Every structure is written in C-alpha cells, then in structure tokens.
JSON list of C-alpha atoms in Angstrom, two decimals:
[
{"chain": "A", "resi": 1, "resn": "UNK", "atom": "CA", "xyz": [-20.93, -5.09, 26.77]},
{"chain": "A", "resi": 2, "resn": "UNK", "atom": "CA", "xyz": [-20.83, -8.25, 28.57]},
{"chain": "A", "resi": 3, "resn": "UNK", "atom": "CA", "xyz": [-17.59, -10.46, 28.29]},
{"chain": "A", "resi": 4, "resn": "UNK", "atom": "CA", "xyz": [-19.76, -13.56, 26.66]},
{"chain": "A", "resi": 5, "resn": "UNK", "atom": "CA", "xyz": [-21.00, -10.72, 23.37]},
{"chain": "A", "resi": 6, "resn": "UNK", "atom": "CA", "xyz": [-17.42, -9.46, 23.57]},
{"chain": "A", "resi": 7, "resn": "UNK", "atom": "CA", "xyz": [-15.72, -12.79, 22.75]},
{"chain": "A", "resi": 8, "resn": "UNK", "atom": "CA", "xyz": [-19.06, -14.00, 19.70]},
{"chain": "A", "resi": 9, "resn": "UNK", "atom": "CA", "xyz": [-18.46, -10.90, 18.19]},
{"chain": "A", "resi": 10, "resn": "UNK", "atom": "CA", "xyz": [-14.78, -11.18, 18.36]},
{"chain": "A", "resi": 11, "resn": "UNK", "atom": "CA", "xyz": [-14.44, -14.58, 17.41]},
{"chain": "A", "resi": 12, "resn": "UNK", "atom": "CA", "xyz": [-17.27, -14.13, 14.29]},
{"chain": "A", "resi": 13, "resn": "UNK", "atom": "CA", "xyz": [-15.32, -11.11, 13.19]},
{"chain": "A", "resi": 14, "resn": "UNK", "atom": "CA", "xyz": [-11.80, -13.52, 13.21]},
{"chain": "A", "resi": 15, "resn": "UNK", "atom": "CA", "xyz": [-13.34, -16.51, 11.30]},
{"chain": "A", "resi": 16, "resn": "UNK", "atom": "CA", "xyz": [-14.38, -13.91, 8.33]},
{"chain": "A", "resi": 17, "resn": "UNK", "atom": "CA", "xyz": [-10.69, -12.48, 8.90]},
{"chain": "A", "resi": 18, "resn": "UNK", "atom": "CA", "xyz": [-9.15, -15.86, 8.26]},
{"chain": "A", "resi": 19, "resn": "UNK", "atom": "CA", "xyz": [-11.64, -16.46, 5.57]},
{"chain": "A", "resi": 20, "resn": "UNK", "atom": "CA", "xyz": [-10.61, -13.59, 3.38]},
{"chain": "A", "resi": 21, "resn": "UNK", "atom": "CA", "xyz": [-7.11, -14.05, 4.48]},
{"chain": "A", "resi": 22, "resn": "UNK", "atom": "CA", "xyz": [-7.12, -17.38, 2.66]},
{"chain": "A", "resi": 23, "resn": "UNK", "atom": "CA", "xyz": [-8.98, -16.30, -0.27]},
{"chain": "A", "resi": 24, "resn": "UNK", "atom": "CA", "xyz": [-6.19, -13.78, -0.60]},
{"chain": "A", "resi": 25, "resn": "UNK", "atom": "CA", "xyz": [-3.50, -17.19, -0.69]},
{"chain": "A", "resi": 26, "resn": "UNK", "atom": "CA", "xyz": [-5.83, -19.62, -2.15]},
{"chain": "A", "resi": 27, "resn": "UNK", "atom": "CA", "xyz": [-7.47, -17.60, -4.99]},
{"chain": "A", "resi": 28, "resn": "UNK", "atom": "CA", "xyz": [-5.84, -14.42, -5.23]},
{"chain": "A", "resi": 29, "resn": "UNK", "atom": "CA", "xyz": [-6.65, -13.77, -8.64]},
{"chain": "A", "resi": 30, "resn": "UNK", "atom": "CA", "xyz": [-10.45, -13.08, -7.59]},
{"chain": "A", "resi": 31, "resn": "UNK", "atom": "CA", "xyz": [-9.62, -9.78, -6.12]},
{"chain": "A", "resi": 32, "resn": "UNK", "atom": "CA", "xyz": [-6.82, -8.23, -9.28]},
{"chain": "A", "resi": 33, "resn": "UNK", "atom": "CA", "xyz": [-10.34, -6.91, -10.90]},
{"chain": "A", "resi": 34, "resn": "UNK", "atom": "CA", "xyz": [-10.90, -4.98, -7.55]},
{"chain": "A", "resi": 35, "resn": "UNK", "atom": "CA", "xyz": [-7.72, -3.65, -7.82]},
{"chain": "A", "resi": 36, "resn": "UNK", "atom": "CA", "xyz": [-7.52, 0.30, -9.06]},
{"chain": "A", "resi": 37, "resn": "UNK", "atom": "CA", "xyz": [-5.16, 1.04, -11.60]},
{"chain": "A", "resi": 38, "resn": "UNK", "atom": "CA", "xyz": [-3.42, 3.86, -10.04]},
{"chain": "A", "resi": 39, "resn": "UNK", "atom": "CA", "xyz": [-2.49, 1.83, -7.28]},
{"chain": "A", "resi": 40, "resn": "UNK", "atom": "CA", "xyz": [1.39, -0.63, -8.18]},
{"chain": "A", "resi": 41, "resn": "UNK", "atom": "CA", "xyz": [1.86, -3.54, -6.94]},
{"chain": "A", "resi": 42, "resn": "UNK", "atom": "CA", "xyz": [-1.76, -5.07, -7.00]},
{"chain": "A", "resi": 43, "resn": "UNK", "atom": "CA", "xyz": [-0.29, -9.15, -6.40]},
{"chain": "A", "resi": 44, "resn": "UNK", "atom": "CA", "xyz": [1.92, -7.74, -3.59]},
{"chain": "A", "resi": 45, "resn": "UNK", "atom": "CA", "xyz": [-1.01, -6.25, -1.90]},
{"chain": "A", "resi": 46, "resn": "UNK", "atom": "CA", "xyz": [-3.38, -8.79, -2.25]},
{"chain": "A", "resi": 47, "resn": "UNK", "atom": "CA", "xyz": [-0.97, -10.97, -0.43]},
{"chain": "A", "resi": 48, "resn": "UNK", "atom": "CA", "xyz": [0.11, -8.63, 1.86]},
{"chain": "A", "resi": 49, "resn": "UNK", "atom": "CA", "xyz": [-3.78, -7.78, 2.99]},
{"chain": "A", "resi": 50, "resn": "UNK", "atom": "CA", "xyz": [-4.23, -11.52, 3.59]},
{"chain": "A", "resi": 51, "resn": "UNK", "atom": "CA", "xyz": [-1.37, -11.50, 6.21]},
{"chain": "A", "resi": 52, "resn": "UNK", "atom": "CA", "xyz": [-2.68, -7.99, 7.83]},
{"chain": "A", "resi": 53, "resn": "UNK", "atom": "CA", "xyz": [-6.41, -10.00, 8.27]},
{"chain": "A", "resi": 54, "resn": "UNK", "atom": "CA", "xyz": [-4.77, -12.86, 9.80]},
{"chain": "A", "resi": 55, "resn": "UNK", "atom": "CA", "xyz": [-3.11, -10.71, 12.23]},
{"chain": "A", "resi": 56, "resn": "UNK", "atom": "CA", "xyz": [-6.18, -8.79, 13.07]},
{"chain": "A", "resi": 57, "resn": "UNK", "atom": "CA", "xyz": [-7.94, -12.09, 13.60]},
{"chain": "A", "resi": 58, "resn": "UNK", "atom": "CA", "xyz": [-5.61, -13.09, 16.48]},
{"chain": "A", "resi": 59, "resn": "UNK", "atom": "CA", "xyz": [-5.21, -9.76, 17.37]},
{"chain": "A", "resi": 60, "resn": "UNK", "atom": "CA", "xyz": [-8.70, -9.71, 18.38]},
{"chain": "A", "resi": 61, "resn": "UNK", "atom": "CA", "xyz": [-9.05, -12.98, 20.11]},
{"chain": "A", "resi": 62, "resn": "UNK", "atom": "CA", "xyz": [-6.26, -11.60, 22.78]},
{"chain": "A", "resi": 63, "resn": "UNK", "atom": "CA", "xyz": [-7.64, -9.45, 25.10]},
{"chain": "A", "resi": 64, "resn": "UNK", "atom": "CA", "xyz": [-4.67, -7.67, 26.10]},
{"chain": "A", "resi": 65, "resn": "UNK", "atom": "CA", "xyz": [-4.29, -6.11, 22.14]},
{"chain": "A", "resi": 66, "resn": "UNK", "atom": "CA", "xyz": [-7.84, -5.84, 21.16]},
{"chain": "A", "resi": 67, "resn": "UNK", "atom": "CA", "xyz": [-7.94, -2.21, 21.78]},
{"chain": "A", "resi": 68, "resn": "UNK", "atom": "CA", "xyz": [-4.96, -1.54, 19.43]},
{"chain": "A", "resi": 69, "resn": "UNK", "atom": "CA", "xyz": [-6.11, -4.18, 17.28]},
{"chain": "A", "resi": 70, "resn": "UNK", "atom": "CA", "xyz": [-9.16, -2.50, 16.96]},
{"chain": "A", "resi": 71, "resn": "UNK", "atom": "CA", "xyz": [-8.12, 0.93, 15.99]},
{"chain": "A", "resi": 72, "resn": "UNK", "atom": "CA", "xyz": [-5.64, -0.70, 13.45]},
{"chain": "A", "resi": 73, "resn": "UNK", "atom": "CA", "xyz": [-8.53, -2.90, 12.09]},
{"chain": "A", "resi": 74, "resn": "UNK", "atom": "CA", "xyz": [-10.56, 0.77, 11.33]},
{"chain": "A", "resi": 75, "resn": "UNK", "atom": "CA", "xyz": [-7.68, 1.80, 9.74]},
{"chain": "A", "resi": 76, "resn": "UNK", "atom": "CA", "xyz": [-7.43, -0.98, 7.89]},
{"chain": "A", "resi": 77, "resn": "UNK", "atom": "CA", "xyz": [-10.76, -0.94, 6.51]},
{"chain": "A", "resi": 78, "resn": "UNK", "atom": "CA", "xyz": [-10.47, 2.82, 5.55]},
{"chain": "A", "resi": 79, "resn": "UNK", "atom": "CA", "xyz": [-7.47, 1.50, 3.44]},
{"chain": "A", "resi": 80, "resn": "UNK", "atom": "CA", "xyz": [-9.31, -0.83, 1.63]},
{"chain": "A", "resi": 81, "resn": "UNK", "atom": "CA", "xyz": [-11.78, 1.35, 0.59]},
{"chain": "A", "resi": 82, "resn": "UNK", "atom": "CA", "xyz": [-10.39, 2.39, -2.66]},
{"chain": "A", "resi": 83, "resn": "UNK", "atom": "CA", "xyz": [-10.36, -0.98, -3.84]},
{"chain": "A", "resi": 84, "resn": "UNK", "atom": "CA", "xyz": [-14.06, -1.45, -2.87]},
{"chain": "A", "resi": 85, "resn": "UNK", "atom": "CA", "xyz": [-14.95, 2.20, -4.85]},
{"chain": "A", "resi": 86, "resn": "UNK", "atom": "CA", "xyz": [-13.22, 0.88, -7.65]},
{"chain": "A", "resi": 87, "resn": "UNK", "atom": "CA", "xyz": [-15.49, -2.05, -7.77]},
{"chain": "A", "resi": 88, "resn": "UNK", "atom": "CA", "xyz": [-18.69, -0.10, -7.57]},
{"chain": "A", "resi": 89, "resn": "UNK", "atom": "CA", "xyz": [-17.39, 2.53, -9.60]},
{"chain": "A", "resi": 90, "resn": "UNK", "atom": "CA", "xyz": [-16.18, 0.13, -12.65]},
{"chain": "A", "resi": 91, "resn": "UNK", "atom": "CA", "xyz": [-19.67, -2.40, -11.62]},
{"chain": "A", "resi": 92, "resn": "UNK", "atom": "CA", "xyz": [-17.51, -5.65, -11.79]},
{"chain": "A", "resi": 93, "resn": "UNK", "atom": "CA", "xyz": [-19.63, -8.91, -10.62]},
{"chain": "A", "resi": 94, "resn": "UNK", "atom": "CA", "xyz": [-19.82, -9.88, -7.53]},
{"chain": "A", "resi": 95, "resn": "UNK", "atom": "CA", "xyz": [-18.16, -12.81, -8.56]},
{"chain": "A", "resi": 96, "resn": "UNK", "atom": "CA", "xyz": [-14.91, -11.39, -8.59]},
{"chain": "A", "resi": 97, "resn": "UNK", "atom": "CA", "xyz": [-14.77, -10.70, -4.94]}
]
C-alpha cells in the first residue's frame, strides 16, 4: 500500500474514532440501550470506550505505533461486539446508537 492510501485511510478511520469518542462524552446516554445486562458498570464503560477510541485515533496517525495500534484496535472491536449483538438481538432503533 502506498504511503498517500496509508495515511486517507488512517486519518478517515481517526476522525470516526474521535467522532464516537465524543458521542461517548457528549451524549452518552445514546449507547446505555446497547448495553447488555450481564455486563456492570455500563456508564463506566461507555466512558471508558470513548477514551480507548481517542487513543486509537492518535495511535494510528503515528507511524511508529500503528502496528500495535492496529492489533489493539482488532481487539478492541472484538470487545465491543457483545454490545453490538445485544442490539440486534433485543432490535433497538438505530436511533439509540
């Protein structure tokens, strides 16, 4: 891949980062419906998954820590996958994330 698709893709995949992260601070009650119920601590993890996307979004604008920041970012998004099952699962609106 050449350097100029490694940095748009990078840099799109931040600004959606950053996006989310500040949903997470700005409107965080959007994404308690998403949350399952066998998981504690839903308000705690909302907020905490906004600060992990803001560090992935620099992470990946840094050369040096994009590899690691990659692999973390899959794991990441394995991790949230509960929370997205839950929502399909239980068919709440769109609306609420």
């Amino acid at each position: 891949m050449n350097h100029f698709n490694f940095r748009l893709q990078n840099v799109a995949l931040s600004a959606v980062l950053l996006i989310a992260a500040m949903a997470h601070f700005l409107y965080p009650e959007l994404f308690l419906p998403a949350m399952p119920p066998y998981i504690p601590w839903h308000q705690e993890i909302i907020l905490w998954t906004g600060v992990l996307e803001i560090l992935f979004a620099f992470g990946l604008l840094y050369r040096r820590i994009t590899n690691i920041t990659s692999k973390l970012l899959a794991l990441y998004f394995v991790a949230i996958l509960p929370a997205h099952f839950h929502v399909s699962m239980h068919k709440i609106g769109r609306a609420h994330v």
